[in-house]
Short mmCIF file of C-alpha atoms in Angstrom, two decimals:
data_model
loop_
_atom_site.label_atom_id
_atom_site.label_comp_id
_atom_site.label_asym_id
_atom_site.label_seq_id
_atom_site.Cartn_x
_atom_site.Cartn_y
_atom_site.Cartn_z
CA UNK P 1 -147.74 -185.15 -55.50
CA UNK P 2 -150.58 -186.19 -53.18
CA UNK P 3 -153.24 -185.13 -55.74
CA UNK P 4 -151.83 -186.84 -58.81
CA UNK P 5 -155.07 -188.66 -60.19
CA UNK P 6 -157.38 -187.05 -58.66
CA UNK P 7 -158.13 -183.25 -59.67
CA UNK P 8 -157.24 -181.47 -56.45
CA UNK P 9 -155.96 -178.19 -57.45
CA UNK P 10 -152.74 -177.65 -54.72
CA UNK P 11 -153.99 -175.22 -52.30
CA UNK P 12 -151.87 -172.64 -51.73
CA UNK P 13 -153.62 -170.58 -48.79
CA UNK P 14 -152.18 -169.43 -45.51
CA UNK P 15 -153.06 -172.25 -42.49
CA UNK P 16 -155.62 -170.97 -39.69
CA UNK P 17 -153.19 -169.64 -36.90
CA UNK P 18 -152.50 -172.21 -34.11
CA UNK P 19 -154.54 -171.66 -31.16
CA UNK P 20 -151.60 -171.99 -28.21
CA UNK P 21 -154.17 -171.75 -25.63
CA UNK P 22 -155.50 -175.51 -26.63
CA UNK P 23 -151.88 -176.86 -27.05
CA UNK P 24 -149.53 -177.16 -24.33
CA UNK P 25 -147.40 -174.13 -23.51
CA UNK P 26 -143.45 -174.53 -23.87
CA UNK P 27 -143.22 -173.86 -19.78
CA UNK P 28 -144.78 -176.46 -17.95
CA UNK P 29 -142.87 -177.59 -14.81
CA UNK P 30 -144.83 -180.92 -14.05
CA UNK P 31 -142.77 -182.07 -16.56
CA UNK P 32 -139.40 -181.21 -15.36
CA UNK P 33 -137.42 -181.09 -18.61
CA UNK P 34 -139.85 -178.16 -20.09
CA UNK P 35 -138.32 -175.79 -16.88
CA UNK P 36 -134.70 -175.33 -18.86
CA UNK P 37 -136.14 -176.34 -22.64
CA UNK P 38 -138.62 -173.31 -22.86
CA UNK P 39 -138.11 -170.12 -24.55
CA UNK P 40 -139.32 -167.02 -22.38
CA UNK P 41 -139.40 -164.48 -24.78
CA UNK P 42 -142.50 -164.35 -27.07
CA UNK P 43 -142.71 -165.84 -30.48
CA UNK P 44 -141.98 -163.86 -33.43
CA UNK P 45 -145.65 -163.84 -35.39
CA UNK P 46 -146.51 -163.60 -38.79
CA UNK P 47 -148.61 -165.00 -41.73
CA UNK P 48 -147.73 -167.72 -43.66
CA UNK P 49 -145.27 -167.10 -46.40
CA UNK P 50 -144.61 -169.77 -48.89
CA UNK P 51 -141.61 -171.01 -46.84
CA UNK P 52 -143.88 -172.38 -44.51
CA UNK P 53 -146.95 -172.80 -46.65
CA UNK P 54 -145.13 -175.68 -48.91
CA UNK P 55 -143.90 -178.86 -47.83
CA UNK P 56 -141.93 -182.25 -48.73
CA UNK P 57 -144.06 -185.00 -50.13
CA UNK P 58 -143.21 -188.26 -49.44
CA UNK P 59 -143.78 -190.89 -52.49
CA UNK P 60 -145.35 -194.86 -51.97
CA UNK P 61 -141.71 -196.04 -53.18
CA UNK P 62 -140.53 -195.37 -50.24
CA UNK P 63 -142.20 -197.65 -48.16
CA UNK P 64 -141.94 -201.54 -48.02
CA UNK P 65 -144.44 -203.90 -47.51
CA UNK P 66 -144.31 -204.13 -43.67
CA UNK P 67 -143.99 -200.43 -42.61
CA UNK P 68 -147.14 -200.70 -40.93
CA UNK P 69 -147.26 -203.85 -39.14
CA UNK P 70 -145.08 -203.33 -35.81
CA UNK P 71 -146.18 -206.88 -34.94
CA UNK P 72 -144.21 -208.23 -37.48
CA UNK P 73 -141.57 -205.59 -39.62
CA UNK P 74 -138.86 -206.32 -36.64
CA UNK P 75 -139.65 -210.23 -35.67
CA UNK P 76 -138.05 -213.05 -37.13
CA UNK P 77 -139.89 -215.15 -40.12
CA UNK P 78 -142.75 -216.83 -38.97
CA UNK P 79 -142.37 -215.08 -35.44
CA UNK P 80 -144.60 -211.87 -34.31
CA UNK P 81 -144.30 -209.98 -31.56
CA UNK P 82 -145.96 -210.06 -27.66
CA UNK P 83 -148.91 -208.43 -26.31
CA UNK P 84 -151.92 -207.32 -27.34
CA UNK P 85 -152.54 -207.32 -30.85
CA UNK P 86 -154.42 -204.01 -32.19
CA UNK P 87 -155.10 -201.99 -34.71
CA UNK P 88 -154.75 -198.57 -34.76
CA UNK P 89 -156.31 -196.45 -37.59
CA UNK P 90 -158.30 -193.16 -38.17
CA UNK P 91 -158.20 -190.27 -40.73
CA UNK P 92 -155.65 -187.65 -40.89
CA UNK P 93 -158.21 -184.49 -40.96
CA UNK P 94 -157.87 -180.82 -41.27
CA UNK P 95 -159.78 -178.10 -38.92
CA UNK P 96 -162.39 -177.80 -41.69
CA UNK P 97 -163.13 -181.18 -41.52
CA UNK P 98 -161.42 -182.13 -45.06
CA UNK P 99 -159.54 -185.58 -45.43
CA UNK P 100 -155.78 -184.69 -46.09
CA UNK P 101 -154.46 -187.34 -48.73
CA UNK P 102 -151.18 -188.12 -49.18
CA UNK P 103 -149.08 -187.31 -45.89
CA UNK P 104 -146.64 -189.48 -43.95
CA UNK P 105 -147.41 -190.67 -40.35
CA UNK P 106 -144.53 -192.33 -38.08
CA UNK P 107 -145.19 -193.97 -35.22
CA UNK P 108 -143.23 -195.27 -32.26
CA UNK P 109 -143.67 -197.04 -29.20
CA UNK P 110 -142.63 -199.29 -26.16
CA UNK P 111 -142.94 -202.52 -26.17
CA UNK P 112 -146.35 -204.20 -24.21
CA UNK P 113 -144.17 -204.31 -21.14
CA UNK P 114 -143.27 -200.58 -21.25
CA UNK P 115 -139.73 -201.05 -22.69
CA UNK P 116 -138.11 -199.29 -25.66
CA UNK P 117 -135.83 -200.18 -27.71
CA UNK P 118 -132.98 -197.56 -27.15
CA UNK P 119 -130.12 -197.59 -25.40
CA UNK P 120 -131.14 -195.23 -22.97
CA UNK P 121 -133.91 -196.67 -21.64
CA UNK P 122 -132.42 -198.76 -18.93
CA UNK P 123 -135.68 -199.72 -17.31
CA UNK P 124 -135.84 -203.29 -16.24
CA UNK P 125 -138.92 -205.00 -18.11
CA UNK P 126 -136.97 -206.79 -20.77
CA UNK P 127 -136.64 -206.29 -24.60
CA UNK P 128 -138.78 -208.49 -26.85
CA UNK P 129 -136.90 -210.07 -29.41
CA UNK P 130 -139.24 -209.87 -31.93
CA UNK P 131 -140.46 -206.12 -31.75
CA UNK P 132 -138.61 -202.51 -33.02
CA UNK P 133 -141.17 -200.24 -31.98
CA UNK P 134 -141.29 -197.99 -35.46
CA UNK P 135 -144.07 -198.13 -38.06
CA UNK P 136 -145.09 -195.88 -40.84
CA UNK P 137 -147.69 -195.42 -43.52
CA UNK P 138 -149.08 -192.57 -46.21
CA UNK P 139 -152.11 -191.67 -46.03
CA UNK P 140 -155.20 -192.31 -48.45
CA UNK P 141 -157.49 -190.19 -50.42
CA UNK P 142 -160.12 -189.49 -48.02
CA UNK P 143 -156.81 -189.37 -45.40
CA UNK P 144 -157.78 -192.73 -43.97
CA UNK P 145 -154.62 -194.23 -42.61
CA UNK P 146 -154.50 -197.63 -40.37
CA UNK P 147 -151.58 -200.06 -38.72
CA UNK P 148 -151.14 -203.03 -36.94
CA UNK P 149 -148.96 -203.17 -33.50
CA UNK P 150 -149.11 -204.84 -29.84
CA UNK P 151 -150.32 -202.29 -27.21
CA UNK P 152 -147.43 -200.47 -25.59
CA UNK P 153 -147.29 -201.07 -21.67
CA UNK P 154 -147.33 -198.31 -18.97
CA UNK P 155 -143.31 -197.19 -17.76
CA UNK P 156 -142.17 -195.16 -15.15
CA UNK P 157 -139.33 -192.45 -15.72
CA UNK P 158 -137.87 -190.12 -13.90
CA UNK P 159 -139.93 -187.05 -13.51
CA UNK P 160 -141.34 -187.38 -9.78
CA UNK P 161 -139.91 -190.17 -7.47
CA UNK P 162 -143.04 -192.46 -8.75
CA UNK P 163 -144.83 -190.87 -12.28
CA UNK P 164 -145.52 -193.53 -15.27
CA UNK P 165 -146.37 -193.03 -18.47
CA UNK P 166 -149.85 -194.10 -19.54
CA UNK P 167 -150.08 -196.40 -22.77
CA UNK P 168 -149.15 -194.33 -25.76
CA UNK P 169 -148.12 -194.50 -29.49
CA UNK P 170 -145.63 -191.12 -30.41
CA UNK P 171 -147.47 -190.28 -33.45
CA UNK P 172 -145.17 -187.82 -36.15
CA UNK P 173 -147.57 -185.97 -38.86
CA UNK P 174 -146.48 -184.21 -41.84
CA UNK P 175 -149.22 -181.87 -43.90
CA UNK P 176 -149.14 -180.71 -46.88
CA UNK P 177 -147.66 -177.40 -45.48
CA UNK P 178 -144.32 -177.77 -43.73
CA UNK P 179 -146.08 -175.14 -40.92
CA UNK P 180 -148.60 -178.42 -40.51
CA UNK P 181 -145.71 -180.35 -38.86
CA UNK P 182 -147.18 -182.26 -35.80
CA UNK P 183 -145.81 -184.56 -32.83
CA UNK P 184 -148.39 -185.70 -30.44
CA UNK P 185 -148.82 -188.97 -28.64
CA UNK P 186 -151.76 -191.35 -28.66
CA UNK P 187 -153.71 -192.78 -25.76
CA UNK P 188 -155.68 -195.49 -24.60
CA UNK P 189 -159.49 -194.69 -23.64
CA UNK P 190 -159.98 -195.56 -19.91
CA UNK P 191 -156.24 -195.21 -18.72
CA UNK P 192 -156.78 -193.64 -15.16
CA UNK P 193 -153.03 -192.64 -15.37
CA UNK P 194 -153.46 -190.67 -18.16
CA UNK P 195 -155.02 -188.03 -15.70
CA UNK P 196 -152.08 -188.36 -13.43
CA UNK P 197 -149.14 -187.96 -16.25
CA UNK P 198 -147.29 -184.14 -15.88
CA UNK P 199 -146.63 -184.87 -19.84
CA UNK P 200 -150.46 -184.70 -20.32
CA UNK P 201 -151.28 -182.55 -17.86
CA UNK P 202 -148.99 -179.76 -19.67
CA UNK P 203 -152.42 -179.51 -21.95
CA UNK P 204 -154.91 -177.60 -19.87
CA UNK P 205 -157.91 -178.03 -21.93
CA UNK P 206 -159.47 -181.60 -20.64
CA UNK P 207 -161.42 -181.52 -24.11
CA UNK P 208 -157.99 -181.63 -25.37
CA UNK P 209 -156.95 -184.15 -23.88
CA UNK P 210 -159.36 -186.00 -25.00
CA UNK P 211 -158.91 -185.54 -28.27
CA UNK P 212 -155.34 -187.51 -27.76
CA UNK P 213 -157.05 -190.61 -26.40
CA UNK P 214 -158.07 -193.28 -29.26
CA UNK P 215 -160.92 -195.00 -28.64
CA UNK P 216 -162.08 -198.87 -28.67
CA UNK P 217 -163.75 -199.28 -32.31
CA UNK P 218 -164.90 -202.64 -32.05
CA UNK P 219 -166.86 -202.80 -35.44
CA UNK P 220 -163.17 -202.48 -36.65
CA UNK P 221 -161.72 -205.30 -34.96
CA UNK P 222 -160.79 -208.29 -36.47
CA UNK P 223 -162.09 -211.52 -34.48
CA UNK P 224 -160.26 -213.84 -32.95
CA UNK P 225 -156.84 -212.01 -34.03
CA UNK P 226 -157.00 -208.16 -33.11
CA UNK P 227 -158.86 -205.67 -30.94
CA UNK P 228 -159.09 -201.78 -32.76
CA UNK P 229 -158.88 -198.21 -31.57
CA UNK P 230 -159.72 -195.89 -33.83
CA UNK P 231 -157.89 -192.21 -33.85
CA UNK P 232 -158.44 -189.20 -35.78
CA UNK P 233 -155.72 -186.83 -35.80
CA UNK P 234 -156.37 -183.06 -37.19
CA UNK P 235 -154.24 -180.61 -38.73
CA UNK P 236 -153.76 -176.88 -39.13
CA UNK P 237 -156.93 -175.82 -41.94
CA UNK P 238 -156.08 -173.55 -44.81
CA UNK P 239 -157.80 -170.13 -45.30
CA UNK P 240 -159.25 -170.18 -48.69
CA UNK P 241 -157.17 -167.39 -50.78
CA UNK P 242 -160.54 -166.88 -53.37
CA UNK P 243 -160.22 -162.91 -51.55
CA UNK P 244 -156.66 -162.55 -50.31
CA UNK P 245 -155.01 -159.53 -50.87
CA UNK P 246 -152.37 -160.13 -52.21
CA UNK P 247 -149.58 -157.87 -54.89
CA UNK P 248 -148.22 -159.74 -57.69
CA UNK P 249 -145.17 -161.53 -57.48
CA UNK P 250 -146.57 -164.13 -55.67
CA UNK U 1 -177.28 -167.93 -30.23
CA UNK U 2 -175.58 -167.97 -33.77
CA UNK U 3 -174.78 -170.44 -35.58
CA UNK U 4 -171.55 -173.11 -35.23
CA UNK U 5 -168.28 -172.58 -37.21
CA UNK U 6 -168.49 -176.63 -37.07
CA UNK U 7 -164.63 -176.33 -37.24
CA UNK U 8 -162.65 -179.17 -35.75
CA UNK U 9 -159.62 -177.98 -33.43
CA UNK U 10 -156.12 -178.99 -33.89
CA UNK U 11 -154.59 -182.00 -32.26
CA UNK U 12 -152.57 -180.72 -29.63
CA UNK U 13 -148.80 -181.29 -29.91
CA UNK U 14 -146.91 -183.77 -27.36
CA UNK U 15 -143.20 -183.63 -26.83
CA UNK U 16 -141.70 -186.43 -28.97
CA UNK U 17 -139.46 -187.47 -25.67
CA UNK U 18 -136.09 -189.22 -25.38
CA UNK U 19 -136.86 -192.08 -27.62
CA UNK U 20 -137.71 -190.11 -30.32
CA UNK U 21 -134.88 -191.44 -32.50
CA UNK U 22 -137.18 -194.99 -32.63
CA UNK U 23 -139.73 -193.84 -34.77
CA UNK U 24 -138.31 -191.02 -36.81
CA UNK U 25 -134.24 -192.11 -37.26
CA UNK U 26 -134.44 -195.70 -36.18
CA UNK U 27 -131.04 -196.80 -37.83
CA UNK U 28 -129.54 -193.73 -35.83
CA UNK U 29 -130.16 -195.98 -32.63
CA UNK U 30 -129.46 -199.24 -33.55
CA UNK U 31 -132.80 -200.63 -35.37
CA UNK U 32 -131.27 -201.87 -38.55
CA UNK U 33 -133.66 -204.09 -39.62
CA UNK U 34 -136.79 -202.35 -40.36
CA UNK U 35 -136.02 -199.24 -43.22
CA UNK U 36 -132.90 -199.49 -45.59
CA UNK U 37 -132.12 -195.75 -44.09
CA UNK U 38 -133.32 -192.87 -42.48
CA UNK U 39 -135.70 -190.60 -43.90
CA UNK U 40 -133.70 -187.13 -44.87
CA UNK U 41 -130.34 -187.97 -43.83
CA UNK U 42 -129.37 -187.52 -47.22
CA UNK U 43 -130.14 -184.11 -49.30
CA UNK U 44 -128.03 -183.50 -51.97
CA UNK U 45 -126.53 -186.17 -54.80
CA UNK U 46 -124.01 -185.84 -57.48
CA UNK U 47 -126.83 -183.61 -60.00
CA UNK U 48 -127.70 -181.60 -57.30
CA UNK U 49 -127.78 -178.10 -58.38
CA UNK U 50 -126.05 -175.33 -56.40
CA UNK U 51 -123.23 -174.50 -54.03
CA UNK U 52 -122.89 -177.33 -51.55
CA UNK U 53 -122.44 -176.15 -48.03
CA UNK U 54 -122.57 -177.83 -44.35
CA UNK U 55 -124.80 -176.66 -41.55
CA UNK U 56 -123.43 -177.38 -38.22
CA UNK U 57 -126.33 -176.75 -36.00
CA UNK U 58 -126.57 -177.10 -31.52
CA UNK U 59 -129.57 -176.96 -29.87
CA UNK U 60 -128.44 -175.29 -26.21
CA UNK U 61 -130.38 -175.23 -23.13
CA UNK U 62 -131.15 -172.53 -20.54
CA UNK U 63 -127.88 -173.62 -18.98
CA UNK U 64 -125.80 -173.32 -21.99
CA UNK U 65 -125.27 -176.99 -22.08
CA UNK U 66 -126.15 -178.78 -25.90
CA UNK U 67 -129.35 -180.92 -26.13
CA UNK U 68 -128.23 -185.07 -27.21
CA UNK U 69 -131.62 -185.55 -27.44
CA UNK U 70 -133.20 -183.02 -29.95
CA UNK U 71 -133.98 -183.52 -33.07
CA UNK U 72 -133.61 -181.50 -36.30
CA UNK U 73 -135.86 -180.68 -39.66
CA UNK U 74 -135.26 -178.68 -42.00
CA UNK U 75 -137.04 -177.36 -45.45
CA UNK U 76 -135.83 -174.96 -48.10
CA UNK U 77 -135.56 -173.95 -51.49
CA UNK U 78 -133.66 -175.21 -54.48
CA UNK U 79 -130.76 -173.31 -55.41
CA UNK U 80 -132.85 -171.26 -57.93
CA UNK U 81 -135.01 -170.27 -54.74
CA UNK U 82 -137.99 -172.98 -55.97
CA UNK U 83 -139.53 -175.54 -53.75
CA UNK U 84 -139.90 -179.05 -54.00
CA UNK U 85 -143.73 -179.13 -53.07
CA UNK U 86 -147.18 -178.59 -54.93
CA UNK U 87 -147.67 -175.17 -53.16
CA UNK U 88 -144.96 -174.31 -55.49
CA UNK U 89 -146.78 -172.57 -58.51
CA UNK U 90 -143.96 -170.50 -60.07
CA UNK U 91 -142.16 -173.15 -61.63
CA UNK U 92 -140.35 -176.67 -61.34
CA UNK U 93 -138.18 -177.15 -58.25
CA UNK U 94 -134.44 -179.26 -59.09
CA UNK U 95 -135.76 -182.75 -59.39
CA UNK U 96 -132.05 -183.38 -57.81
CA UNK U 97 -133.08 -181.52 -54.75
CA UNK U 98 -135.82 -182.71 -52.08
CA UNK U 99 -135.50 -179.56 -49.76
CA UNK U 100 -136.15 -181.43 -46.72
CA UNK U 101 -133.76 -183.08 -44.17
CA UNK U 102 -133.59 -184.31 -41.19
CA UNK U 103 -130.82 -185.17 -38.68
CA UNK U 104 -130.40 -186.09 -34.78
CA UNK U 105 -128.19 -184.78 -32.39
CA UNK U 106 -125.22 -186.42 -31.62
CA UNK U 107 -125.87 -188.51 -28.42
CA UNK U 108 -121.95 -187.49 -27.31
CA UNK U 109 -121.35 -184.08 -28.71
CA UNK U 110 -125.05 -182.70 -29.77
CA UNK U 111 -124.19 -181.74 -32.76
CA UNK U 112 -126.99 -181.91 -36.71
CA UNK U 113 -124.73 -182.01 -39.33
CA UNK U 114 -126.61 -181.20 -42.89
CA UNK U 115 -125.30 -181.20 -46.58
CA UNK U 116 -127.15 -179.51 -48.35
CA UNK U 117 -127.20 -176.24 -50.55
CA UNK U 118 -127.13 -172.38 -50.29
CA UNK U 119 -130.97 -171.95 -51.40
CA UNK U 120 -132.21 -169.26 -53.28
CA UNK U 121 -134.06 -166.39 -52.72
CA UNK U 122 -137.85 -167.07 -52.61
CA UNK U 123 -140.46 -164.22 -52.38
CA UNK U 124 -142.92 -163.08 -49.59
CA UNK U 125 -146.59 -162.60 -50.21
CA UNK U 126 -145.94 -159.05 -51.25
CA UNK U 127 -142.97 -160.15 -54.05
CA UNK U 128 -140.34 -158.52 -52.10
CA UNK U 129 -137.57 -161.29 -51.91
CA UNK U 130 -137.11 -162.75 -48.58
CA UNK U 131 -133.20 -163.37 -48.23
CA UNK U 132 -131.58 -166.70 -48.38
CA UNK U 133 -132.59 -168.78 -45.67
CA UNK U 134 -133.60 -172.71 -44.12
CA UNK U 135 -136.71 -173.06 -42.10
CA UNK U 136 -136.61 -175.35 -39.09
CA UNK U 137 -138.40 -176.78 -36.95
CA UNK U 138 -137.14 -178.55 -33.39
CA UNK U 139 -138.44 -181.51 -31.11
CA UNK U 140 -136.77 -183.28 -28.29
CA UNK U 141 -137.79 -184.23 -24.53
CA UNK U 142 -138.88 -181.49 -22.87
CA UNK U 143 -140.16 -179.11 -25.87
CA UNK U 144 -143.85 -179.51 -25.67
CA UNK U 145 -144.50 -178.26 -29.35
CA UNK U 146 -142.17 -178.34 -31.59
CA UNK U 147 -140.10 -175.02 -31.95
CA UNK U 148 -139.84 -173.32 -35.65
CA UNK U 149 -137.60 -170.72 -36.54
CA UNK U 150 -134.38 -170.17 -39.33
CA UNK U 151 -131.29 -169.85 -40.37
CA UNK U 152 -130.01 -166.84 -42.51
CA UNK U 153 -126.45 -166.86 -43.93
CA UNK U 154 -123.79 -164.11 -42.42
CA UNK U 155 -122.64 -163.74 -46.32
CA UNK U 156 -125.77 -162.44 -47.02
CA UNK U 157 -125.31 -158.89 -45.27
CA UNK U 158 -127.41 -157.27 -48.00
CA UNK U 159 -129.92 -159.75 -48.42
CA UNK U 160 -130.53 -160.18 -44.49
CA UNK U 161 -131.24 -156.23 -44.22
CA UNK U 162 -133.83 -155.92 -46.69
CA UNK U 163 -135.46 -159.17 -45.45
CA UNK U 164 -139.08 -158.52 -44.46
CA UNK U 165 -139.18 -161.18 -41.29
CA UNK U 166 -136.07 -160.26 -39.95
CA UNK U 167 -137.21 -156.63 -40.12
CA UNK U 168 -140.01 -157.78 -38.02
CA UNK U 169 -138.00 -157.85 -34.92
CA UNK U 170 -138.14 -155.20 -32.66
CA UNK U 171 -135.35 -155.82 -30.22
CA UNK U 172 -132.18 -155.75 -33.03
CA UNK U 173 -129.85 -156.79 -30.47
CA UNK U 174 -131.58 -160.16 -31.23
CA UNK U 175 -131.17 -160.32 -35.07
CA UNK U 176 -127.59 -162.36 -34.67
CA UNK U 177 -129.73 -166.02 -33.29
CA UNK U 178 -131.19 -166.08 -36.79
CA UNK U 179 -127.98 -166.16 -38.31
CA UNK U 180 -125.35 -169.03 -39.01
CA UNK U 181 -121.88 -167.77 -39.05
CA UNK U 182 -119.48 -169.04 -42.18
CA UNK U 183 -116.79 -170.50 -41.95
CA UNK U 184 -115.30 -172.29 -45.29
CA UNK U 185 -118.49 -174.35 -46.56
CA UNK U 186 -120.05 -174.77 -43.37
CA UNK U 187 -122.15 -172.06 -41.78
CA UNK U 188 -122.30 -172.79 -37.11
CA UNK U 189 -125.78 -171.93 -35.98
CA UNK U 190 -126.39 -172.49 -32.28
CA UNK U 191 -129.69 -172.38 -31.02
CA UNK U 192 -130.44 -171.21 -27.19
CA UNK U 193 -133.73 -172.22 -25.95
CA UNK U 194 -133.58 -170.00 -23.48
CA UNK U 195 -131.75 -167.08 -21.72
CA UNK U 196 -129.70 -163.70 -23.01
CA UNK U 197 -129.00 -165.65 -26.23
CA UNK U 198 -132.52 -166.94 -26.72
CA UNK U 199 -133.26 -167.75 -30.37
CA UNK U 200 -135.82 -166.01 -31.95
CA UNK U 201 -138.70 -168.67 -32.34
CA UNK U 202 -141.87 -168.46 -34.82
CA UNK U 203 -145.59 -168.64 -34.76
CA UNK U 204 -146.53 -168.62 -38.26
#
């Protein structure tokens, strides 16, 4: 449990329902792959039952000693990997502005020339011997989480006959309600393609958009070894249940 | 004016794209060196309590054709109907039993395969029991935000009728994409993003 030593009592209210109007909708034909991926019928709503308010927590035994050093948990000993060495790190926040301990974060990413490793990226910027691509970390108390990786190159793919990516880190979020579950992707402040990607365009929202893009936190940087962006991500908040009406049984 | 709500908004959701296997099932595609094994490919050892069972799950697309690059959650109850999480306040899951899995497509034949077990029932907010069932919760290129919905048993005739989500479903001619068929210990559930078939998806 996330709140073992401290004495956080597990909350057990329903999360604030997701505005879909600030994500991206499933249809969003930019981005050709949405046009045959997206349901058209409507979602089936309803509160929060405990099936979605619970959720797996993921222990510190789990992790070894380099999950959250990209630069070096793939390179051979005494070897790192190329590019631009960063750090990434922020607090994993709720919508009521609350830390939230405890959670797992994955990450994955190209390498600094835009090439992942995965045998279905055939793009021709090569490999780098010495970098996976895959990180991972828990969270802290005040949901402070941080890593170390090189900067992931631009790529191009094909969408239109000439769209790239911008720079981006996939970021994977768990809560501490399974109904928290988040993907989203991280970018880089002052990428001028991120305003001409169809993946980021699918938002509509530019205030949303810019709540994706991590920004230069030089006070974190460590000199002469690594520059720092700092991003906050922010989850689904929980309704307090103090008045909920709820029958017994539950 | 009146005063702010000072809330923060949600981070908005990105698809998790073709390479999603990297960060999430990395041995899956070849990156051996970095995690002794993938997180939740396993869900069920020797103490596990409960009937074992295999879900064979497709994700289709508006075409018909299976997804090889989707990936595959899923989160349920023990086999006494508890879960594994903090939320859980009416008593100890299985310590045997994690609840969670997760599990790629196949990149030739797009098929999750899960072992797991037949959870139990576990009540709604009103303490009417929900029937058996799997929550799940779908990424892959193309889905912008990931898609949640779940999978009911076809053994459970009684169960599934008196369930209060599935009675939330207007059109009843779309009842059967919520439920896996059985067939020995392993229960088929396709999943149609699209079209006739269309799945019923969630926003809970």
């Amino acid at each position: 449990m996330p709140e073992s030593g401290s004495n956080r009592v597990p909350e057990t209210g329903a999360f604030f329902q997701r505005d879909r109007t600030w994500h991206p909708p499933a249809l969003t034909p930019g981005y050709k792959s949405s046009v045959l991926r997206s349901p058209q019928k409507a979602l089936l709503s309803f509160d929060n039952t405990l099936s979605e308010i619970s959720g797996p927590v993921f222990g510190h035994a789990m992790l070894g000693e380099l999950d959250n050093d990209l630069i070096h948990n793939f390179a051979r000993p005494g070897e790192s990997a190329i590019g631009e060495r960063i750090i990434v790190h922020g607090r994993v926040l709720d919508e009521r502005g609350l830390g939230v301990p405890g959670v797992l974060l994955e990450f994955w990413q190209a390498n600094a020339g835009g090439r992942y490793r995965h045998k279905k990226d055939g793009y021709l910027a090569p490999l780098d011997p010495n970098f996976g691509g895959c990180g991972r970390t828990l969270s802290g108390e005040d949901g402070g989480y941080a890593f170390r990786t090189v900067k992931p190159g631009p790529y191009p793919w094909p969408n239109g006959p000439n769209d790239w990516r911008p720079a981006h880190i996939h970021f994977s979020v768990f809560g501490h309600g399974f109904a928290q579950r988040l993907i989203t992707q991280m970018y880089f402040e002052g990428d001028p393609l991120i305003w001409k990607c169809p993946i980021v365009r699918g938002i509509a929202d530019k205030a949303a958009i810019e709540a994706l893009t991590a920004v230069l936190d030089t006070q974190a940087t460590i000199p002469m070894d690594a520059l720092a962006y700092k991003f906050d991500i922010v989850l689904r908040g929980r309704r307090s249940s103090l008045f909920e009406n709820r029958m017994e049984g539950n | 004016m009146a005063q702010s709500l000072d809330r923060l908004r949600e981070s908005p959701s990105q698809t998790a794209g073709p390479y999603v296997h990297i960060g999430l099932t990395p041995n899956f595609c070849g990156i051996g060196a970095v995690y002794p094994s993938d997180l939740g490919a396993t869900m069920v050892n020797d103490k596990t309590k409960g009937e074992r069972i295999k879900l064979h799950i497709r994700v289709l697309d508006g075409t018909g054709t299976p997804l090889k690059d989707a990936l595959i959650e899923i989160w349920q109850a023990d086999a006494d109907g508890f879960y594994n999480s903090p939320a859980e306040l009416r008593g100890a899951a299985d310590p045997n039993f994690f609840g969670w899995g997760r599990c790629p497509t196949d990149m030739e034949t797009g098929l999750c395969a899960f072992e797991t077990v037949k959870p139990g029932r576990v009540p709604f907010p009103d303490g009417r029991l929900m029937a058996p069932h799997i929550t799940l919760w779908i990424v892959a290129r193309g889905i912008n935000i990931g898609l949640h919905t779940r999978l009911y048993f076809s053994d459970e005739e009684k169960a599934n009728a008196g369930d209060p989500i599935l009675a939330r479903i207007e059109h009843r001619v779309r009842l059967p994409t919520l439920i896996a068929e059985r067939k020995g210990d392993t229960y088929v559930f396709d999943i149609h993003l699209q079209g006739e078939k269309e799945t019923v998806f969630f926003d809970s």
